[in-house]
Every structure is written in structure tokens, then in C-alpha cells.
Coordinates of C-alpha atoms and ligand atoms in Angstrom, one line a residue:
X182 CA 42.8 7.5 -11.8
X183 CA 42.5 4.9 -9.1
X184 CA 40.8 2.0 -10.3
X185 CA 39.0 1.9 -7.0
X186 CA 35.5 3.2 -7.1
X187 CA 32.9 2.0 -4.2
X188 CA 31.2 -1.6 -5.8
X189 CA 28.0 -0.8 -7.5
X190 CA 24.6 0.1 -5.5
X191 CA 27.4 1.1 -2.7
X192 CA 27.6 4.7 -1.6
X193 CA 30.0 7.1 0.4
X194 CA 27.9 9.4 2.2
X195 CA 29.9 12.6 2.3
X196 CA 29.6 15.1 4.9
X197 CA 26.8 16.8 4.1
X198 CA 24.8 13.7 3.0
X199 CA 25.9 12.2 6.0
X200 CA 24.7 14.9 8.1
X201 CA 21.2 14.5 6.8
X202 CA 21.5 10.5 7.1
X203 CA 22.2 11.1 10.9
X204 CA 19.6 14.0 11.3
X205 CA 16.8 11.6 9.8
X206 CA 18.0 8.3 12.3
X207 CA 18.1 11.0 15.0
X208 CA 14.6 12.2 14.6
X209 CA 13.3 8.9 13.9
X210 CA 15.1 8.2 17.7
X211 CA 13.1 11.1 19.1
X212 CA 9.8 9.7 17.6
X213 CA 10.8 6.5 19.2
X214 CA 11.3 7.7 22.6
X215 CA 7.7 10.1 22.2
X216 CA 5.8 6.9 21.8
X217 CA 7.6 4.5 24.4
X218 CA 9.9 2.6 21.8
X219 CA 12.9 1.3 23.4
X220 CA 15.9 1.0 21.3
X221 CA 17.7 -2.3 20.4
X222 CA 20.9 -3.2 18.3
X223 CA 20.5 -6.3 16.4
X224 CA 23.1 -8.3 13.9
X225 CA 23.6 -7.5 10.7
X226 CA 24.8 -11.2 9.3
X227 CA 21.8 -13.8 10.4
X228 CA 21.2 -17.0 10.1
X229 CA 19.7 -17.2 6.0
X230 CA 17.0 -19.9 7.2
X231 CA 15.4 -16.8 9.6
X232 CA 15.8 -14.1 6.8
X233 CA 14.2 -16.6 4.2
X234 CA 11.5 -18.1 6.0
X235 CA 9.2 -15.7 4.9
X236 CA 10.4 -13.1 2.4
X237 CA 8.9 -13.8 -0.3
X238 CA 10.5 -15.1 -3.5
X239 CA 11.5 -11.9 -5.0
X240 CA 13.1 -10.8 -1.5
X241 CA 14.8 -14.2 -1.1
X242 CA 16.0 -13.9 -4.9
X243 CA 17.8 -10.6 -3.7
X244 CA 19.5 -11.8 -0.6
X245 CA 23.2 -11.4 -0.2
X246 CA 23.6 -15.0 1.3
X247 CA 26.8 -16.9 1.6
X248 CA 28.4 -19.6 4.1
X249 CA 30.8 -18.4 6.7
X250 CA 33.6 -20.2 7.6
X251 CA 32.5 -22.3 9.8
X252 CA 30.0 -24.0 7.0
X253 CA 26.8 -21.7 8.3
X254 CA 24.5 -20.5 5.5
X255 CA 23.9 -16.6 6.6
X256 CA 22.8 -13.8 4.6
X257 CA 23.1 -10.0 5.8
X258 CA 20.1 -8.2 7.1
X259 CA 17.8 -7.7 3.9
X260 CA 15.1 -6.2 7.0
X261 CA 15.0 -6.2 10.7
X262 CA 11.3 -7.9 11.4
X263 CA 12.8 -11.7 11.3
X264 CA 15.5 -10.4 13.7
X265 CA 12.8 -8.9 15.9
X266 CA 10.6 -11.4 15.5
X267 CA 13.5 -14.3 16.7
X268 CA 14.0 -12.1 19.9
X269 CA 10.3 -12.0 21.1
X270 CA 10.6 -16.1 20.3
X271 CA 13.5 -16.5 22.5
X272 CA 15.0 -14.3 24.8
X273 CA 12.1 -11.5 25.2
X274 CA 9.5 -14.1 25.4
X275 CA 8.8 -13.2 29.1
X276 CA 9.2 -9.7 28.3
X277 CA 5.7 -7.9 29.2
X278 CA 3.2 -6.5 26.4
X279 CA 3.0 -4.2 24.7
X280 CA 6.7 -4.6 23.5
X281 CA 7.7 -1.5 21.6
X282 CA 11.1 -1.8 19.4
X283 CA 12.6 0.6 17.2
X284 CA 15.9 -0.3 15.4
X285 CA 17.7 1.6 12.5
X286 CA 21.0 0.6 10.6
X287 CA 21.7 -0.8 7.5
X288 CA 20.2 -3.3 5.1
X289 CA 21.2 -5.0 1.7
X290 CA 19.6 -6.2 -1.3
X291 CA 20.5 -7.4 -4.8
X292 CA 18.4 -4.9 -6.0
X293 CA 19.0 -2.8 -9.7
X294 CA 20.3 0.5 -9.2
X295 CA 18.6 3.4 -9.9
X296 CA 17.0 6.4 -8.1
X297 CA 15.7 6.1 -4.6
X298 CA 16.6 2.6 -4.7
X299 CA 20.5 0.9 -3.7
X300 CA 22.2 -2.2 -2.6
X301 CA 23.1 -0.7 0.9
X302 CA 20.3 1.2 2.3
X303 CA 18.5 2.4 5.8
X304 CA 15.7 2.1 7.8
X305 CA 14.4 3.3 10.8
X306 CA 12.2 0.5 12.4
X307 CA 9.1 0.2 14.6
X308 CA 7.5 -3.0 16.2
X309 CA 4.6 -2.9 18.5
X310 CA 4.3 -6.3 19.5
X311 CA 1.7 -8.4 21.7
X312 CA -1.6 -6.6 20.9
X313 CA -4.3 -7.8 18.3
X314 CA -5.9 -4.9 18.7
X315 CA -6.8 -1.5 15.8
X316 CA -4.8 1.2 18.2
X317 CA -1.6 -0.7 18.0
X318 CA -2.0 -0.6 13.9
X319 CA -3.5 3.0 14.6
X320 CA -0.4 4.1 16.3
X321 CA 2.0 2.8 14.2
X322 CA 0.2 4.9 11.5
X323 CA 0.5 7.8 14.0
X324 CA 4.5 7.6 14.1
X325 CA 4.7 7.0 10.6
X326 CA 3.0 10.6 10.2
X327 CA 4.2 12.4 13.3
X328 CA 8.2 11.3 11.6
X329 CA 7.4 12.8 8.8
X330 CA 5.9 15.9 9.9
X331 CA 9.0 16.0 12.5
X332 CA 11.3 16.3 9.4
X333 CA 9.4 19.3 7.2
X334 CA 7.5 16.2 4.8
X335 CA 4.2 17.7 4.6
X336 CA 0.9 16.1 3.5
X337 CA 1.7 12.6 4.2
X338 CA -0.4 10.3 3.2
X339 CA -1.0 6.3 3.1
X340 CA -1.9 3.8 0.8
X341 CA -3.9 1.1 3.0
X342 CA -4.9 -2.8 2.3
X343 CA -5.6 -6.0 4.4
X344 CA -4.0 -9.0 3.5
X345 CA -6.6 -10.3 5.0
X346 CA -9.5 -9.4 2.8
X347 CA -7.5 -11.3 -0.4
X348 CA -6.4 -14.2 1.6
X349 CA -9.8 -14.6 3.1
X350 CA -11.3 -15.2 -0.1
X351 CA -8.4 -17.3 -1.1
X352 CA -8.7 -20.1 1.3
X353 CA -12.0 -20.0 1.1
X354 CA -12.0 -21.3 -2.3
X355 CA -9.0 -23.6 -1.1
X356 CA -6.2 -22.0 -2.6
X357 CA -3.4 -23.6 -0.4
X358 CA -1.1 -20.8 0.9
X359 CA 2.3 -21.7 -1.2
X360 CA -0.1 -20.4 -4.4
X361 CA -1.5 -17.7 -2.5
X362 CA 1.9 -16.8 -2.0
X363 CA 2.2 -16.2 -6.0
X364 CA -0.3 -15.0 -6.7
X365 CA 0.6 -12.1 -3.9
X366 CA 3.9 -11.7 -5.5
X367 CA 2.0 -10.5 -8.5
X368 CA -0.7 -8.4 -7.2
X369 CA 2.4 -7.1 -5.1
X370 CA 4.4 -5.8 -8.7
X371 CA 0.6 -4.7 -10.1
X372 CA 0.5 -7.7 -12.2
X373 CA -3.6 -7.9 -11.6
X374 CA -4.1 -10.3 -15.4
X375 CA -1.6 -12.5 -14.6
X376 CA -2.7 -13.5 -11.1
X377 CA -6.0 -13.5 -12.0
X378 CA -4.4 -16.3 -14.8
X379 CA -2.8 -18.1 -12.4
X380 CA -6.2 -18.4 -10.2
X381 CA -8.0 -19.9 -13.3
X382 CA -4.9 -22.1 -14.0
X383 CA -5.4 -23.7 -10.8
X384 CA -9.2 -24.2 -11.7
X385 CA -10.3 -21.7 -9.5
X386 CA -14.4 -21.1 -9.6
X387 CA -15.7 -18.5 -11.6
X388 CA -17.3 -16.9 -8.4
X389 CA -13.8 -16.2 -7.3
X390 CA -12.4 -15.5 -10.4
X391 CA -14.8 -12.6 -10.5
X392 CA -14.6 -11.7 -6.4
X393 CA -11.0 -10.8 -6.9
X394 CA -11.2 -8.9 -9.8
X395 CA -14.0 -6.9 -8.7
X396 CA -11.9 -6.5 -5.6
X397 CA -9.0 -5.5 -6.9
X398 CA -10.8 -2.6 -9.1
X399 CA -11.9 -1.3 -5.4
X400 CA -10.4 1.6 -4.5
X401 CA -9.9 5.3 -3.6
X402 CA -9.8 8.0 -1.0
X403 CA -13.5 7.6 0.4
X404 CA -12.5 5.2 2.6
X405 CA -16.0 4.7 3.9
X406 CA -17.2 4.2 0.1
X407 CA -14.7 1.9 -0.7
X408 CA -15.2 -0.2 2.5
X409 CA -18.2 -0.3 2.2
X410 CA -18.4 -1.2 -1.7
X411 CA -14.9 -4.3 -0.8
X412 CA -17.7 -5.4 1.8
X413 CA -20.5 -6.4 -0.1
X414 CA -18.1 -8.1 -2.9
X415 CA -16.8 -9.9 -0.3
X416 CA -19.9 -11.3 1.7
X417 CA -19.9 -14.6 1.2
X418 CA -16.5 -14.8 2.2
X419 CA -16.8 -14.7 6.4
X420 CA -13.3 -13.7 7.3
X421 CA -12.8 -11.3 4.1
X422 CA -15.6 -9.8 5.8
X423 CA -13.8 -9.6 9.2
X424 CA -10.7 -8.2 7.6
X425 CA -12.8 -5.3 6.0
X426 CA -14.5 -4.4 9.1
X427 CA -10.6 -4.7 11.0
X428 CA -9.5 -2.1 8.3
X429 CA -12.7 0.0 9.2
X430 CA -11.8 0.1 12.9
X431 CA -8.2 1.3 12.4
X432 CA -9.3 3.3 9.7
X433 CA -11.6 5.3 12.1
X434 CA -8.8 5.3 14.6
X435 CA -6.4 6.9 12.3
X436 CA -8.4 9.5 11.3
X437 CA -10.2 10.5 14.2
X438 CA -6.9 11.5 15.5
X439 CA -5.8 15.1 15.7
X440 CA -3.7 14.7 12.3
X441 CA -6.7 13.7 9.9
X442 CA -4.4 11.3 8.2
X443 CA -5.6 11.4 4.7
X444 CA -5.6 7.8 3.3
X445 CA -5.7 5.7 -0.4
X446 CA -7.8 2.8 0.4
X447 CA -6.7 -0.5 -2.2
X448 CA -8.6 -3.6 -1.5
X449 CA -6.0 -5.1 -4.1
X450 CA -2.7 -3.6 -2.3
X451 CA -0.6 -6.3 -1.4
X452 CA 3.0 -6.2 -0.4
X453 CA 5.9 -8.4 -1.2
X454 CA 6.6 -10.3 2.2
X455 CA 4.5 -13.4 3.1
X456 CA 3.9 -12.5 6.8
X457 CA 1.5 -10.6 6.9
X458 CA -1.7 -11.1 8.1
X459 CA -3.7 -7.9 8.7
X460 CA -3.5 -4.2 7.7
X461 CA -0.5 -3.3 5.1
X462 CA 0.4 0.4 4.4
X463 CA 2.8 2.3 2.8
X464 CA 3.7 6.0 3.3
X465 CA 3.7 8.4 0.6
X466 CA 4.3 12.6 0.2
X467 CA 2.9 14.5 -2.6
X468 CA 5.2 14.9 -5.8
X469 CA 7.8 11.8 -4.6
X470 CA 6.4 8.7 -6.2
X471 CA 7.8 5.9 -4.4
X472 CA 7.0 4.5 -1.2
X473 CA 8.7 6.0 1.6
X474 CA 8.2 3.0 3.6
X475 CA 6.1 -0.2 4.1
X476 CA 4.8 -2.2 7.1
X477 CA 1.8 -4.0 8.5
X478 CA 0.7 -6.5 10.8
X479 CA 2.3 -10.1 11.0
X480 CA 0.5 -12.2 13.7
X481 CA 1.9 -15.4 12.9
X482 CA 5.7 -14.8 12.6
X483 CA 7.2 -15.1 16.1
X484 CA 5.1 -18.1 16.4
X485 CA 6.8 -19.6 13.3
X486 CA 10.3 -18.5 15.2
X487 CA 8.8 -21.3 17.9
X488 CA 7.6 -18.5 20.0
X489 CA 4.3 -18.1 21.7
X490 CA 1.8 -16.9 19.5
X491 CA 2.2 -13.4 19.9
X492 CA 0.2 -10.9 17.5
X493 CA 2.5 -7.5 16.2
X494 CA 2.2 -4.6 13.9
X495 CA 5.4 -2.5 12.6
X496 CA 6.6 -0.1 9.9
X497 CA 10.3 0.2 8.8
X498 CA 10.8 4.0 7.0
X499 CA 13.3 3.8 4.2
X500 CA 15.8 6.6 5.7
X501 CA 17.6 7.0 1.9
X502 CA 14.6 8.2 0.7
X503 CA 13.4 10.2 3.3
X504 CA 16.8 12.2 2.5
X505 CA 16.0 12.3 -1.1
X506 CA 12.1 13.7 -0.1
X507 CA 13.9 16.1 1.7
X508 CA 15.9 17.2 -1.0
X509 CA 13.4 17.3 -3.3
X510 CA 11.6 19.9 -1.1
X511 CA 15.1 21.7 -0.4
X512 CA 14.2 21.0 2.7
X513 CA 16.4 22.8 5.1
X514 CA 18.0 21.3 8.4
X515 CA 18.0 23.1 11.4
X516 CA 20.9 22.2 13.3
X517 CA 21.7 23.7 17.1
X518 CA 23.1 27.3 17.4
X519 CA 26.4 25.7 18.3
X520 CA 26.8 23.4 15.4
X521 CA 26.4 26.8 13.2
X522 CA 29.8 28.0 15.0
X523 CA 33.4 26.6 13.5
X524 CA 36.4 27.8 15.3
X525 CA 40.5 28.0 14.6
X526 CA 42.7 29.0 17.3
X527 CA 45.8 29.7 15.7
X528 CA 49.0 30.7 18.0
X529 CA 51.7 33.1 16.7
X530 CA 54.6 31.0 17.3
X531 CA 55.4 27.6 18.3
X532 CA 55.4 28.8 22.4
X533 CA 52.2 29.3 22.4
X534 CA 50.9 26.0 20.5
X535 CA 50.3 24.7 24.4
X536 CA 48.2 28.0 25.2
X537 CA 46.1 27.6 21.9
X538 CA 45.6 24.0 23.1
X539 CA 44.2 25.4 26.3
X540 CA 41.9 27.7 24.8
X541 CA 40.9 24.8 22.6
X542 CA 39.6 22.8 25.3
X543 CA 38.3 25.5 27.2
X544 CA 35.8 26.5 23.6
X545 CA 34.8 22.9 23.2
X546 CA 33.8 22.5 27.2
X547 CA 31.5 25.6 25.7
X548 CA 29.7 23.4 23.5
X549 CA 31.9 24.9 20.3
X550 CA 33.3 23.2 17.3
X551 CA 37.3 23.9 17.3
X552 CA 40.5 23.1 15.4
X553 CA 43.9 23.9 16.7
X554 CA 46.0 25.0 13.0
X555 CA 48.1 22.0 12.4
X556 CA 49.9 22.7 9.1
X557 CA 52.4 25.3 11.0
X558 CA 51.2 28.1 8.4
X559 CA 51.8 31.8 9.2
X560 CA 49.2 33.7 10.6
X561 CA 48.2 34.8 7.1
X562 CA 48.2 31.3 5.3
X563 CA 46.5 30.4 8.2
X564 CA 43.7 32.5 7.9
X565 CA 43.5 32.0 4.5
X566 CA 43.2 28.3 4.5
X567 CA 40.7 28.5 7.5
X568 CA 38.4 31.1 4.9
X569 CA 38.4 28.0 2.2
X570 CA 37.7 25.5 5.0
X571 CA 35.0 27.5 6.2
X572 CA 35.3 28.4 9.6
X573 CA 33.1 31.0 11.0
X574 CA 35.5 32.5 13.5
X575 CA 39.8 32.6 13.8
X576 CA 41.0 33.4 17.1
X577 CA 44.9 34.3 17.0
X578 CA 46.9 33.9 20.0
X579 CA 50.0 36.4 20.0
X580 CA 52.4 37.2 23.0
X581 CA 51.3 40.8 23.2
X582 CA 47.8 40.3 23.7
X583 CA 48.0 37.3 26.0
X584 CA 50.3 39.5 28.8
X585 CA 46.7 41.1 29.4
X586 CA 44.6 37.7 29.0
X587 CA 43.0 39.0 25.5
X588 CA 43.0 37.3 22.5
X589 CA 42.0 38.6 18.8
X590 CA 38.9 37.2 17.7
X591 CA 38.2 37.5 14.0
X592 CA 35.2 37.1 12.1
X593 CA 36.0 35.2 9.2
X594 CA 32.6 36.2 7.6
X595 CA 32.8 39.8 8.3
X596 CA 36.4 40.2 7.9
X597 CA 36.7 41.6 10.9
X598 CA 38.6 41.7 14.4
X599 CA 39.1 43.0 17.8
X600 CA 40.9 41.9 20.7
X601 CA 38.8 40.1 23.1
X602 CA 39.4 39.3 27.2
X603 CA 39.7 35.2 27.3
X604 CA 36.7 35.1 30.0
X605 CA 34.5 36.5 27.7
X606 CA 36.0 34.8 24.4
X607 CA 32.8 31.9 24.5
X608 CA 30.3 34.7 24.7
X609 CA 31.4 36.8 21.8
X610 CA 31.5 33.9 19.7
X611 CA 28.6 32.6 20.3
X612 CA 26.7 35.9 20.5
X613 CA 26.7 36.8 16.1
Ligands
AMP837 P1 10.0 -3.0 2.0 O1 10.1 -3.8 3.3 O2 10.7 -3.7 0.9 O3 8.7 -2.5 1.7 O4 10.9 -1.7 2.3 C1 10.4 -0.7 3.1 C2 11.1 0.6 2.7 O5 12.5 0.5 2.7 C3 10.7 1.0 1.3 O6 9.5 1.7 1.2 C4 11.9 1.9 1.0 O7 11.7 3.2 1.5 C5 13.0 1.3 1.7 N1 13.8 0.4 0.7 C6 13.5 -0.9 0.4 N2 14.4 -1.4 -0.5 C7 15.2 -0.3 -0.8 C8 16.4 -0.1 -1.6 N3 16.8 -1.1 -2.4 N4 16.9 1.1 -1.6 C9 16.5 2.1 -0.9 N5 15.4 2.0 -0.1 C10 14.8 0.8 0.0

């Protein structure tokens, strides 16, 4: 046995998976181009000072980060925000608003192992940028349901916070934002005693001791209820009190929509990465536990790139678990009538390897999927092989036939064959 296997958290996607993997980036591409994304390609090795700058220690932790030969520290691409982010500060900085990215490829993080989670992974990624506004958050929580709906995930629904509401009460009580930032990390990983130890560590008051633990208790999927519950915990706090009326707005948006997108409200979510600023959400279908994806708004980021400041809102969809959703449901692809079709052309004979090579061309200028046999089996072998390769259709070019400009046409399903004129070969193939 080889001792090569692919290094841990790696995967080979094989053809089936990769089929899915390129049916899921090609239906997030469609939902991109529905709502006025434009597509970009951006770098997978960046500079590790843009990537780090505000990850968040657990993300930063997990970075694959080394210096290059020329003596630059770079990490690759553990998410695509900071790369957006550094374009809207530089060279799209007179681009006009809205700006609407979508990017997809691959990321990597030092992450463990296990199910649903690996060291190479995808995303397909949204970034609505230059409006402060609750229809740009609105709409990226249209896209994230109108993708999955677009690939058979039914029911979606979203867990939904505001970094604002926590950090509002935060700085009120002068919590400087490098503690804040800990104290995220743990409400992030559901670690609700420990951040609430951390606040009394720091000699926070008692009032806001017991503000943030009231307001992380509040939540649920009466939105209204719990808003309006977060609210008057949050009163004295002015812009707590601005970031639950913020939610309310896009909240309202989202679900006055045609899709009635049912939500989780958390007052106590908070999410991993220290940009954000606003609304956070995270997708989820019935009976697949983890996130299927994560995003928010981040108003201060291309600013801290020495941009303008420019307010944005984005999602990035984890496309590895969007496959293994999709599993889960056996959900079935449908791929185009032509894709279902797999062709041989096998000539009896080397003199008619050019004719087969002519036919060959002549299927694929059809839209068809065909091999010319290559191994220099017999007729018989041939077909034999081509039934464990499976291929739908054989068709075998003799000498006889070919004086009349017929071919045979076999059904490699069926077992079965007739003789077919060569102007109507693409029709009968495509026609069962
Ligand atoms: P994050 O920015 O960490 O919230 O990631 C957004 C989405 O990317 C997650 O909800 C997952 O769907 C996906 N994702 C993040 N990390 C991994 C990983 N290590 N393996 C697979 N998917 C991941």
C-alpha cells in the first residue's frame, strides 16, 4: 500500500462528490446573478496582517500562516471578507454603491477533524457593500433562503443576533473593546458563566452584570416577544436600544417577504469574528445541526483597510455542508437531459478509427458526452467494458453499414440495437 494518503482534514472529491461540489458553486452563481452580484476571483495566499486584523483569537489560532520566500508573513485565505474588504479600500473605492460581490473557492483552517467540519473547505460568498440601511441585511437574508430553496433544502431557517445590542451595553459600562473581544469569544462557543466571570473580574457593576445575563436568557421564535422583552432590559443602554430596534426593522423586512422566513431570535448570539457591528445570522435546516453558514454586518472594516468609511452586510454559505445537507435528504440532482447521455463510438477496424473520430465530433457539437474506444478491444470487449464504465449508448462503426451512411446504435441499457442513418444518429440518441 502506498504510504501516500491525502494529509489530514484534506479531501479528494471524487466524481460524484465533485459533481455535487460544482452543482452547489453553480447554483450559488445563479443566485448571484438573480440578485445583481457580480463575480470576482480573489487570492488565496494574503498578506497574514489583513487575515488577522480582525479574526478573532480562535480564528487567528487556526490560521495556516507562514513567510514566503521573500520574508513576507502570509497566511492562506481562512475567509474572503478581509480580501473584499481590502478591495473596496483600494482599488474599488470609486466603485459606485451598492457594490454587490459574490466569490466562492477554497478556504483553510487548523480546525479538528470531524463531521461537517475540514481543513480545506468552501464557501460561496456574498457582500453587499455601501448601504447602512435594513434591506441590504434583509436581502442578504433573502439569498441565503432563495440558495437554499434553489438546491431542494427546505424549511430554512435563521438564528438572528445584533452585536450591537451586547456591545452597546458593554461600552456603556466602559468595557474597552480588546475585553469585549473576550468576552465575545466566549458567548461565541456558549460559554455564558465564564463571560459573565470575566465581566465581574474586570469589576464590572452589578447592573451590568445582571443586564447581560438577563439578556442572554432572551430568546426564541416570537420575534416580536423577544424584541420587545431584549428592549426593556436594555433601556438604559441608548444604543443597545438602537441595535434592538435595527434588528426589528430587518426583522420586519425579512418576513414580510414572500418567503415568511421563519427566524430564532438570540439576544446572546454572538459570532466568532470581531468585525461585526450590526445584525449576525446563521442559516440552519431542520434535522442538520450545524450552521450552514454565518454572516452579518461589519461597518467598520474597510475603514480599518484605510478605506472610506463604507458600511456592508454579507453571508459566506459553507458549500461542504450544503453537500452533506443534501445528502442527508438524499437529495437528488437534476442534471440537463444531455448530461444523462454517455456515448462510445467504437470502429470495427483500425480504417475506420478516423470515421469514428468524425462521428465523435459531430455527437459532441450535439451537446453529447462521447468517448472514442482507446484500448483497441474487439467489438465485444469493447462493449463489454463500455457496460462496466457505464455508458448509456455504443455506437459501432463497421464497413457494411457505413457504404449506406448508417451506423448501429446500441442501447447499452436495453441491450438492444438497430442500424441507424448518421443524419439522424443525434436524434435517436437523445430521444430515450
Ligand atoms: P464562519 O465564518 O466560521 O462562521 O464560517 C461560515 C460557514 O463556513 C460555516 O457556517 C460553515 O458552513 C463553513 N465552515 C467554516 N469552517 C468550516 C470547516 N472547518 N469545515 C467546513 N465548513 C466550514
Amino acid at each position: 500500500m502506498s504510504k501516500f494518503q491525502p494529509v489530514r482534514g484534506m479531501r479528494d472529491f471524487l466524481a460524484e462528490e465533485a459533481k455535487t461540489m460544482r452543482h452547489i458553486e453553480q447554483t450559488a452563481r445563479e443566485i448571484a446573478r438573480l440578485y445583481g452580484y457580480e463575480e470576482i476571483i480573489t487570492p488565496v495566499v494574503e498578506s497574514y496582517e489583513l487575515l488577522a486584523a480582525k479574526a478573532g483569537e480562535e480564528m487567528r489560532h487556526r490560521m495556516y500562516a507562514f513567510e514566503d520566500l521573500g520574508g513576507r508573513k502570509v497566511a492562506l485565505r481562512a475567509e474572503f471578507t478581509p480580501s473584499v474588504a481590502r478591495l473596496v479600500a483600494t482599488t474599488l473605492k470609486r466603485a459606485s454603491k451598492p457594490l454587490k460581490l459574490f466569490c466562492t473557492g477554497s478556504l483553510y483552517r487548523y480546525d479538528e477533524p470531524q463531521y461537517g467540519r475540514f481543513r480545506e473547505f468552501w464557501q460561496a460568498n456574498y457582500e453587499l457593500i455601501g448601504s447602512t440601511r435594513p434591506e441590504a441585511d434583509a436581502e442578504i437574508l433573502s439569498l441565503s433562503y432563495d440558495l437554499k430553496e434553489k438546491l431542494g433544502l427546505r424549511n430554512c431557517y435563521f438564528k438572528i443576533g445584533h452585536v450591537g445590542i451586547l456591545r452597546g451595553i458593554l461600552t456603556q459600562e466602559n468595557i474597552i473593546e480588546e475585553q469585549q473581544n473576550q468576552i465575545m469569544q466566549l458567548l461565541d462557543k456558549k460559554q455564558w458563566n465564564d463571560a459573565l466571570a470575566v465581566l465581574q473580574e474586570l469589576g464590572a457593576s452589578q447592573k451590568c452584570t445582571k443586564t447581560m445575563k438577563n439578556i442572554l436568557e432572551t430568546q426564541g421564535k416570537d420575534v416580536s416577544k423577544v424584541l420587545k422583552r431584549a428592549k426593556e432590559i436594555v433601556k438604559d443602554y441608548e444604543s443597545a436600544v438602537a441595535a434592538v430596534d435595527n434588528l426589528r426593522g430587518i426583522v420586519d423586512l425579512a418576513q414580510e417577504g414572500e418567503a415568511k422566513i421563519e427566524l430564532l431570535a438570540e439576544m446572546g448570539f454572538a459570532r466568532g469574528l470581531e468585525y461585526y457591528t450590526g445584525m449576525i445570522f446563521e442559516p440552519y435546516v431542520p434535522d442538520f445541526e450545524t450552521a450552514l453558514g454565518g454572516g452579518g454586518r461589519y461597518d467598520k472594516l474597510v475603514e480599518l483597510f484605510g478605506g472610506e468609511p463604507t458600511p456592508a452586510v454579507g453571508v459566506a454559505h459553507g458549500m461542504d455542508r450544503l453537500a452533506l445537507a443534501m445528502e442527508k435528504i438524499k437529495k437528488t440532482i437534476k442534471f440537463l437531459a444531455s448530461d444523462k447521455e454517455r456515448v462510445i463510438v467504437i470502429p470495427i477496424g483500425e480504417k475506420l478509427i478516423a470515421k469514428a473520430l468524425e462521428l465523435s465530433s459531430m455527437l459532441r457539437k450535439a451537446g453529447i458526452s462521447v468517448e472514442v474506444e482507446v484500448m483497441g478491444h474487439t467489438v465485444s470487449k469493447a462493449l463489454q467494458n463500455a457496460s462496466k464504465r457505464g455508458f448509456t449508448d455504443a455506437v459501432i462503426v463497421g464497413a457494411e453499414e457505413l457504404k449506406k451512411d448508417k451506423v448501429v446504435l446500441r442501447d447499452m441499457e436495453k441491450r438492444e440495437q438497430k442500424t441507424v442513418e448518421i443524419k439522424h444518429l443525434v436524434n435517436e440518441i437523445l430521444r430515450d
